[in-house]
Each structure stands twice: as structure tokens, then as C-alpha cells.
Tab-separated table of C-alpha atoms and ligand atoms in Angstrom:
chain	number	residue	atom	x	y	z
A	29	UNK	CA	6.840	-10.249	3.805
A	30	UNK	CA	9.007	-8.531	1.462
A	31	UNK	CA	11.316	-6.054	2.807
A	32	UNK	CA	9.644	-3.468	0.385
A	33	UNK	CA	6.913	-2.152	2.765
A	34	UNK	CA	9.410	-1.765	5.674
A	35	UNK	CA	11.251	0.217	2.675
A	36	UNK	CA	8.628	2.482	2.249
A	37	UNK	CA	7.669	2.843	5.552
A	38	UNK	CA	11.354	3.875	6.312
A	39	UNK	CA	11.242	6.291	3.727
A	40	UNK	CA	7.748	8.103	4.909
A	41	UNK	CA	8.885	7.737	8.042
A	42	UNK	CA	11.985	9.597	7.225
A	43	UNK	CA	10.585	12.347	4.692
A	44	UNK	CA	7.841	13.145	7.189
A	45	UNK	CA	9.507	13.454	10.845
A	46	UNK	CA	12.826	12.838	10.127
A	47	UNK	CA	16.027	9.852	10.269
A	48	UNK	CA	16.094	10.677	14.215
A	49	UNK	CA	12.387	9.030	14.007
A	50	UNK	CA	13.067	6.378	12.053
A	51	UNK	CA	16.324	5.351	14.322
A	52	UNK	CA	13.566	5.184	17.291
A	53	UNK	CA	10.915	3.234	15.484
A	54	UNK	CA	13.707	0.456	14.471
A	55	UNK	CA	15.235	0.617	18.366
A	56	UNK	CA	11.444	-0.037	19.632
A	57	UNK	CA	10.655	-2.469	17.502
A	58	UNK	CA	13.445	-4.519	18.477
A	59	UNK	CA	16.086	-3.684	15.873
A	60	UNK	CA	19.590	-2.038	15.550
A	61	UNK	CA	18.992	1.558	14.696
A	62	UNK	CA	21.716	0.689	11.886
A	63	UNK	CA	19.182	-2.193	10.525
A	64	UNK	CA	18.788	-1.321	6.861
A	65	UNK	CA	16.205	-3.295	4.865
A	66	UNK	CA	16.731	-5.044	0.948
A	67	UNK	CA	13.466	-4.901	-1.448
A	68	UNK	CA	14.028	-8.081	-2.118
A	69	UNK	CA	14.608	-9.991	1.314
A	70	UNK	CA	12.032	-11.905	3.528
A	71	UNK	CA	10.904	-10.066	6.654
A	72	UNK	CA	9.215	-11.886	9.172
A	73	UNK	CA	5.677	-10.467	9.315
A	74	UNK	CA	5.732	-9.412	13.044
A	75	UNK	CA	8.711	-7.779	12.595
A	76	UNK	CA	6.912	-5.593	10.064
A	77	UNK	CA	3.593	-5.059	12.553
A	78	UNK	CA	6.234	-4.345	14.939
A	79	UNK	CA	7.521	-1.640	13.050
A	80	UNK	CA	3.842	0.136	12.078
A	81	UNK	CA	3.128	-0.329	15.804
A	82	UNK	CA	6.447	1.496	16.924
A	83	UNK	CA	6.262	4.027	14.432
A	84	UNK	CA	2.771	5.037	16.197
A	85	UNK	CA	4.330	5.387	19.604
A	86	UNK	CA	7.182	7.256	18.133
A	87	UNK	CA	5.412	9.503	16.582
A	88	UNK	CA	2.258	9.826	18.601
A	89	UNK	CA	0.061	8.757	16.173
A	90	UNK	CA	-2.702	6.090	15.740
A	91	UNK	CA	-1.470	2.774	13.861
A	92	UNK	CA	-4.158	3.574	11.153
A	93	UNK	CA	-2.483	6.978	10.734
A	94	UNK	CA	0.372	5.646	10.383
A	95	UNK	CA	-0.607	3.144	7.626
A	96	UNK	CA	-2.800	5.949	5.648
A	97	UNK	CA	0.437	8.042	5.441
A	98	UNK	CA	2.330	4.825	4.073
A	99	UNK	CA	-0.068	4.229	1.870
A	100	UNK	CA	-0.371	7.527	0.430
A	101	UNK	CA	3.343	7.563	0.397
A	102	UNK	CA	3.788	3.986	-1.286
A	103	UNK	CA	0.771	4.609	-4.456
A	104	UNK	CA	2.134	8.721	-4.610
A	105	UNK	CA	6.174	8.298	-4.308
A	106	UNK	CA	7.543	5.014	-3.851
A	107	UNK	CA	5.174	2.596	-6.072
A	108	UNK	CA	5.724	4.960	-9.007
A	109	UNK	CA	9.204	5.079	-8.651
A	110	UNK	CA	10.445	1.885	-8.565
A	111	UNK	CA	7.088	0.525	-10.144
A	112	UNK	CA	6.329	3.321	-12.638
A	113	UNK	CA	5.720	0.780	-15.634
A	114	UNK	CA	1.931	-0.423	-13.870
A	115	UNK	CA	1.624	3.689	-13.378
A	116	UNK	CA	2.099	4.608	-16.834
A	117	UNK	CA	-0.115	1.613	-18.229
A	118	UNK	CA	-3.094	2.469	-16.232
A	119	UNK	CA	-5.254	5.258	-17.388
A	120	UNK	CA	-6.929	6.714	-14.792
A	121	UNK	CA	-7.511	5.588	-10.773
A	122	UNK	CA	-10.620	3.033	-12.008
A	123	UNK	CA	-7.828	1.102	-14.597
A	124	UNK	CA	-5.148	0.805	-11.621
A	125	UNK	CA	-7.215	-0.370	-8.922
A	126	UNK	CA	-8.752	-2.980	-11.450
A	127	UNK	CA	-5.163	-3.927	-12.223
A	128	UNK	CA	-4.110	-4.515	-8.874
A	129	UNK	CA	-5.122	-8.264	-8.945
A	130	UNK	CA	-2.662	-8.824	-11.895
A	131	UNK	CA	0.234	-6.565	-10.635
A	132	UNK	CA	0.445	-8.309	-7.681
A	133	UNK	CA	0.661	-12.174	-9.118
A	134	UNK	CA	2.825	-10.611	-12.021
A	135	UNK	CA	5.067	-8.468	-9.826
A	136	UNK	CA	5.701	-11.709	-6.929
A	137	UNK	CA	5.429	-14.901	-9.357
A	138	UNK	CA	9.306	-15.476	-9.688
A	139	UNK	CA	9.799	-14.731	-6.063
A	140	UNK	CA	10.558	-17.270	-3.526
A	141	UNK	CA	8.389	-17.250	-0.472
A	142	UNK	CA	6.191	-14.364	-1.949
A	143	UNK	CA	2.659	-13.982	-0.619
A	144	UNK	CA	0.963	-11.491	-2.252
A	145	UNK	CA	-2.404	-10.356	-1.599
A	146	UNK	CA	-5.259	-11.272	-3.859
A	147	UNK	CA	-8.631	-8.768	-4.747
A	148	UNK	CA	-11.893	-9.343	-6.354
A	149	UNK	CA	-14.227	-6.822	-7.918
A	150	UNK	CA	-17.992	-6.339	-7.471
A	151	UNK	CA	-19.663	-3.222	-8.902
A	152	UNK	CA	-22.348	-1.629	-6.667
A	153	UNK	CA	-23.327	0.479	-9.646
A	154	UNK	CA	-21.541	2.027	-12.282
A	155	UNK	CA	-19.249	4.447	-9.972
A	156	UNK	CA	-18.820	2.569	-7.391
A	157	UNK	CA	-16.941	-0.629	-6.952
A	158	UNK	CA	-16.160	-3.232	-4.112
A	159	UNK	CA	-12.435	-4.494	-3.701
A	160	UNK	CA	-12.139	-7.619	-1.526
A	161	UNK	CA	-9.176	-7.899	-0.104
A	162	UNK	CA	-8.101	-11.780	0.897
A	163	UNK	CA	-4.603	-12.452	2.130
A	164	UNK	CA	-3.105	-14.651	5.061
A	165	UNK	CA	-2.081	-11.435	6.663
A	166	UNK	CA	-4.831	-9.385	7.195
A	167	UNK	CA	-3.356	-6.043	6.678
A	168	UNK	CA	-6.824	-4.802	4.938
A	169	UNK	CA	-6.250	-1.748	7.319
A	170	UNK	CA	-3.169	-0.027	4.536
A	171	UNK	CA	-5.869	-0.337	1.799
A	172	UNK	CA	-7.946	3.008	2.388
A	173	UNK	CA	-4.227	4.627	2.418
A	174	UNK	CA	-3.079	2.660	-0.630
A	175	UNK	CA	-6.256	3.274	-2.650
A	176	UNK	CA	-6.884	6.963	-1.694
A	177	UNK	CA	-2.792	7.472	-2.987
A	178	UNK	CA	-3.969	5.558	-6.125
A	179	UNK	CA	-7.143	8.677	-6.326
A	180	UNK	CA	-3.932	11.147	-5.414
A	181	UNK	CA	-1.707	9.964	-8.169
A	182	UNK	CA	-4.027	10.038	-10.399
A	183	UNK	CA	-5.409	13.808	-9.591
A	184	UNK	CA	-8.853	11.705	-9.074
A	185	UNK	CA	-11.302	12.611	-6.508
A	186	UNK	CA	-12.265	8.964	-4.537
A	187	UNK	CA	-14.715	8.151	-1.659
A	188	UNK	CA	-13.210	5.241	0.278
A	189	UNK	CA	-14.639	3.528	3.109
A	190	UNK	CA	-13.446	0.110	4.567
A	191	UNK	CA	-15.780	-2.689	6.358
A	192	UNK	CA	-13.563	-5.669	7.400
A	193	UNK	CA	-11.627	-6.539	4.093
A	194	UNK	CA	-14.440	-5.168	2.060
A	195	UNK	CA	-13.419	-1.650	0.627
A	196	UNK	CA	-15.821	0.518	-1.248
A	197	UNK	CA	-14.165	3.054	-3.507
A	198	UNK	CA	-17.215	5.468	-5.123
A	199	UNK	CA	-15.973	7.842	-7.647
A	200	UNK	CA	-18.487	11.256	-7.563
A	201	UNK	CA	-16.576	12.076	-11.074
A	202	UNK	CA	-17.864	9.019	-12.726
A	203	UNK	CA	-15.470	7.679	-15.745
A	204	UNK	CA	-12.274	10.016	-15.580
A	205	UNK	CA	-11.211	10.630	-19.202
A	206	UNK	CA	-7.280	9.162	-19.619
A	207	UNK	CA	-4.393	11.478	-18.488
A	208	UNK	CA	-2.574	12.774	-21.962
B	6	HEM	C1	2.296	-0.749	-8.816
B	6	HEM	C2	1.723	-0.831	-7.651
B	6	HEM	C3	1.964	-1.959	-6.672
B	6	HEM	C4	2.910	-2.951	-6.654
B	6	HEM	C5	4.007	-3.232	-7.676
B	6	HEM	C6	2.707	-3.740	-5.456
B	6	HEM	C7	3.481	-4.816	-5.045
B	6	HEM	C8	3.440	-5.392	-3.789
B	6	HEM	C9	4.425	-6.307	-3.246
B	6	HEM	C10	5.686	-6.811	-3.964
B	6	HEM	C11	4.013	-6.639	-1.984
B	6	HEM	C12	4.713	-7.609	-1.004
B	6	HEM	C13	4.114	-8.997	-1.192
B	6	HEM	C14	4.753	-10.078	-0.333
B	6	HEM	O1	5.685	-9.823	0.433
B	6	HEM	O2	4.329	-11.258	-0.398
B	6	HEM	C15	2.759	-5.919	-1.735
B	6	HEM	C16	2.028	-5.971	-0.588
B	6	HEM	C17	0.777	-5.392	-0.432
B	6	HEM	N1	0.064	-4.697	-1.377
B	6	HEM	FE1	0.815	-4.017	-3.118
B	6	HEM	N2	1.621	-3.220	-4.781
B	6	HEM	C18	1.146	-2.139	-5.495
B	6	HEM	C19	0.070	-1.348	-5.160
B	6	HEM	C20	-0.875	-1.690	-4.212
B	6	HEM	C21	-2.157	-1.042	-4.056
B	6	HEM	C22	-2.652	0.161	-4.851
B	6	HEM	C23	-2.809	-1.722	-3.084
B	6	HEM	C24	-4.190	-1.499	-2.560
B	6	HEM	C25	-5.202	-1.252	-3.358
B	6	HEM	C26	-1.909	-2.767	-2.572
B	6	HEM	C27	-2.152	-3.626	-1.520
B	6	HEM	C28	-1.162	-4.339	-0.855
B	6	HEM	C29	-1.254	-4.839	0.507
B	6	HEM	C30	-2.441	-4.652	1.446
B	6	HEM	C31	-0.029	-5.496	0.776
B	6	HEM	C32	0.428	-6.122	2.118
B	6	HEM	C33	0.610	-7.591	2.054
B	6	HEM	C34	-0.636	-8.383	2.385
B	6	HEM	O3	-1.589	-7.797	2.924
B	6	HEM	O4	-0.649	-9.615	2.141
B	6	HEM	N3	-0.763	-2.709	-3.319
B	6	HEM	N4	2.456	-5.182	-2.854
């Protein structure tokens, strides 16, 4: 996987409990506690459970704890920093979530050994809509995280709830006007 989740897990990791922490979590997982991580390098995918597992234990925490902080971290602070353009061209929660199919092939097509995960859309009725999640990793556990951060960003209120890789997202607000 690309070295940017371990990216943003480092920096949650760090903002939230501190470099100490992180220096653990690396050490557990079977890394230096120099090890720094690129964006754009290739991290072997069990390094990167390795490191959501660790961080748990370090921090006495459940893995899915750990990966709804990342997420919230990753669509709140790190996503819109270094990937403000899909931010700014999205509307309102609804538009980004339904853009996430495209981001992904558009933000991984020119690089080498990308995987990137792949949604579909249903709509249960008008407010609430089914994202299928399908990738060779199954890491469907970060989307509740990653969606309710997409709901945060975008000051949006969002009922999510996660069955296998089948994640319902029901907004009570119904159509959220655009952000000025
Ligand atoms: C602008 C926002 C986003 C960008 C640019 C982005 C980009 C990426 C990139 C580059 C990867 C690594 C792919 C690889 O190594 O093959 C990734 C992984 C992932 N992304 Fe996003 N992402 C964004 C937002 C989201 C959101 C909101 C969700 C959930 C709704 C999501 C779900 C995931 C998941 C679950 C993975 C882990 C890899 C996998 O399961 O195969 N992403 N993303």
C-alpha cells in the first residue's frame, strides 16, 4: 500500500498521544523507531496492519478505535491538506462520498503498483445511500472513520453503520445546500 496511510496514521498518532507513542507503535510493529515513511513509496500491507494493530496496544485502544480516529483524522486534516483540490470541488458530504470512486482511480492511475479501492452506489431512498466497498485488502473497517470525517469536514450531520463491506450512510438533513 502506499506509504500515505502509515503517513497519516503517524501523524494522528502523533497529534493525539504524542511522538513518544508513535516511537512505540513503530518499535512493536517491527520497525526502527527512526523509520520515517514517503507518500509515495510501497509498503507492504502487513506492515501497515502491523502498525494499526500496535498502535492499539500502545495506546490501549481497540483496533477499530484506532482506525475511526485515522479516519477522522485523514477526511478532517490530512486528505484536505495535501488533497484539498477533491475538497474544494465537492459541495457538500453527499458530492464527496459520490466522488470517491473517481478520486481514487484518478488520484492512483499513474502510480506503479497502486491498488486502490473501488465503491459502488445504491440508494435505499432518497437520504440514504449504500457504499460498497471492494478491494483486495479488506480494510472496509477505516470506512465508518473515513466517511463520518467526510460528514465532519463538511459540518454535515451523517448516520453511518457498516455490515461487512456494505456501509450505509443516512443523512437526517436530507440535501445539504452547497458551502459558500
Ligand atoms: C480526497 C480524498 C481521498 C484521496 C485523495 C484518497 C486516496 C487514497 C490513496 C492514494 C490510497 C492508497 C491506495 C493504494 O495504496 O493502492 C487510499 C486508500 C484507501 N482509501 Fe482513500 N482517499 C480519499 C478519501 C477516502 C475516503 C473518504 C474513503 C472512504 C469513504 C477512502 C477509502 C479508502 C480506503 C478504505 C483505503 C485503504 C486501501 C484499501 O482498502 O484498498 N478514501 N486512498
Amino acid at each position: 500500500m502506499k506509504g500515505t496511510i502509515p503517513k497519516c496514521l503517524e501523524e494522528m498518532v502523533r497529534a493525539k498521544h504524542g511522538d513518544a507513542a508513535w516511537k512505540k507503535v513503530k518499535v512493536d510493529a517491527g520497525l526502527a523507531a527512526w523509520h520515517t515513511f514517503l507518500t509515495t513509496e510501497d509498503i507492504p500491507d502487513d506492515t501497515v496492519r502491523a502498525l494499526f494493530g500496535s498502535a492499539a496496544k500502545i495506546l490501549d485502544q481497540t483496533v477499530q478505535e484506532v482506525m475511526d480516529d485515522f479516519g477522522m483524522h485523514w477526511s478532517t486534516i490530512y486528505a484536505p491538506d495535501i488533497y484539498g483540490v477533491f475538497f474544494k470541488r465537492a459541495a457538500n458530504a453527499r458530492e464527496m462520498l459520490l466522488s470517491m470512486a473517481e478520486v481514487h482511480r484518478r488520484t492512483t492511475s499513474t502510480v506503479p503498483n497502486a491498488k486502490p479501492p473501488r465503491f459502488s452506489y445504491d440508494w435505499k431512498d432518497e437520504n440514504t445511500l449504500v457504499m460498497t466497498y471492494h478491494s483486495e485488502r479488506d480494510l472496509a473497517a477505516l470506512m465508518p472513520g473515513l466517511v463520518r470525517g467526510v460528514g465532519a469536514f463538511f459540518e454535515e450531520r451523517l448516520e453511518v453503520t457498516r455490515r461487512g463491506h456494505r456501509i450505509t450512510v443516512h443523512f437526517p438533513d436530507g440535501s445539504t445546500p452547497a458551502r459558500s
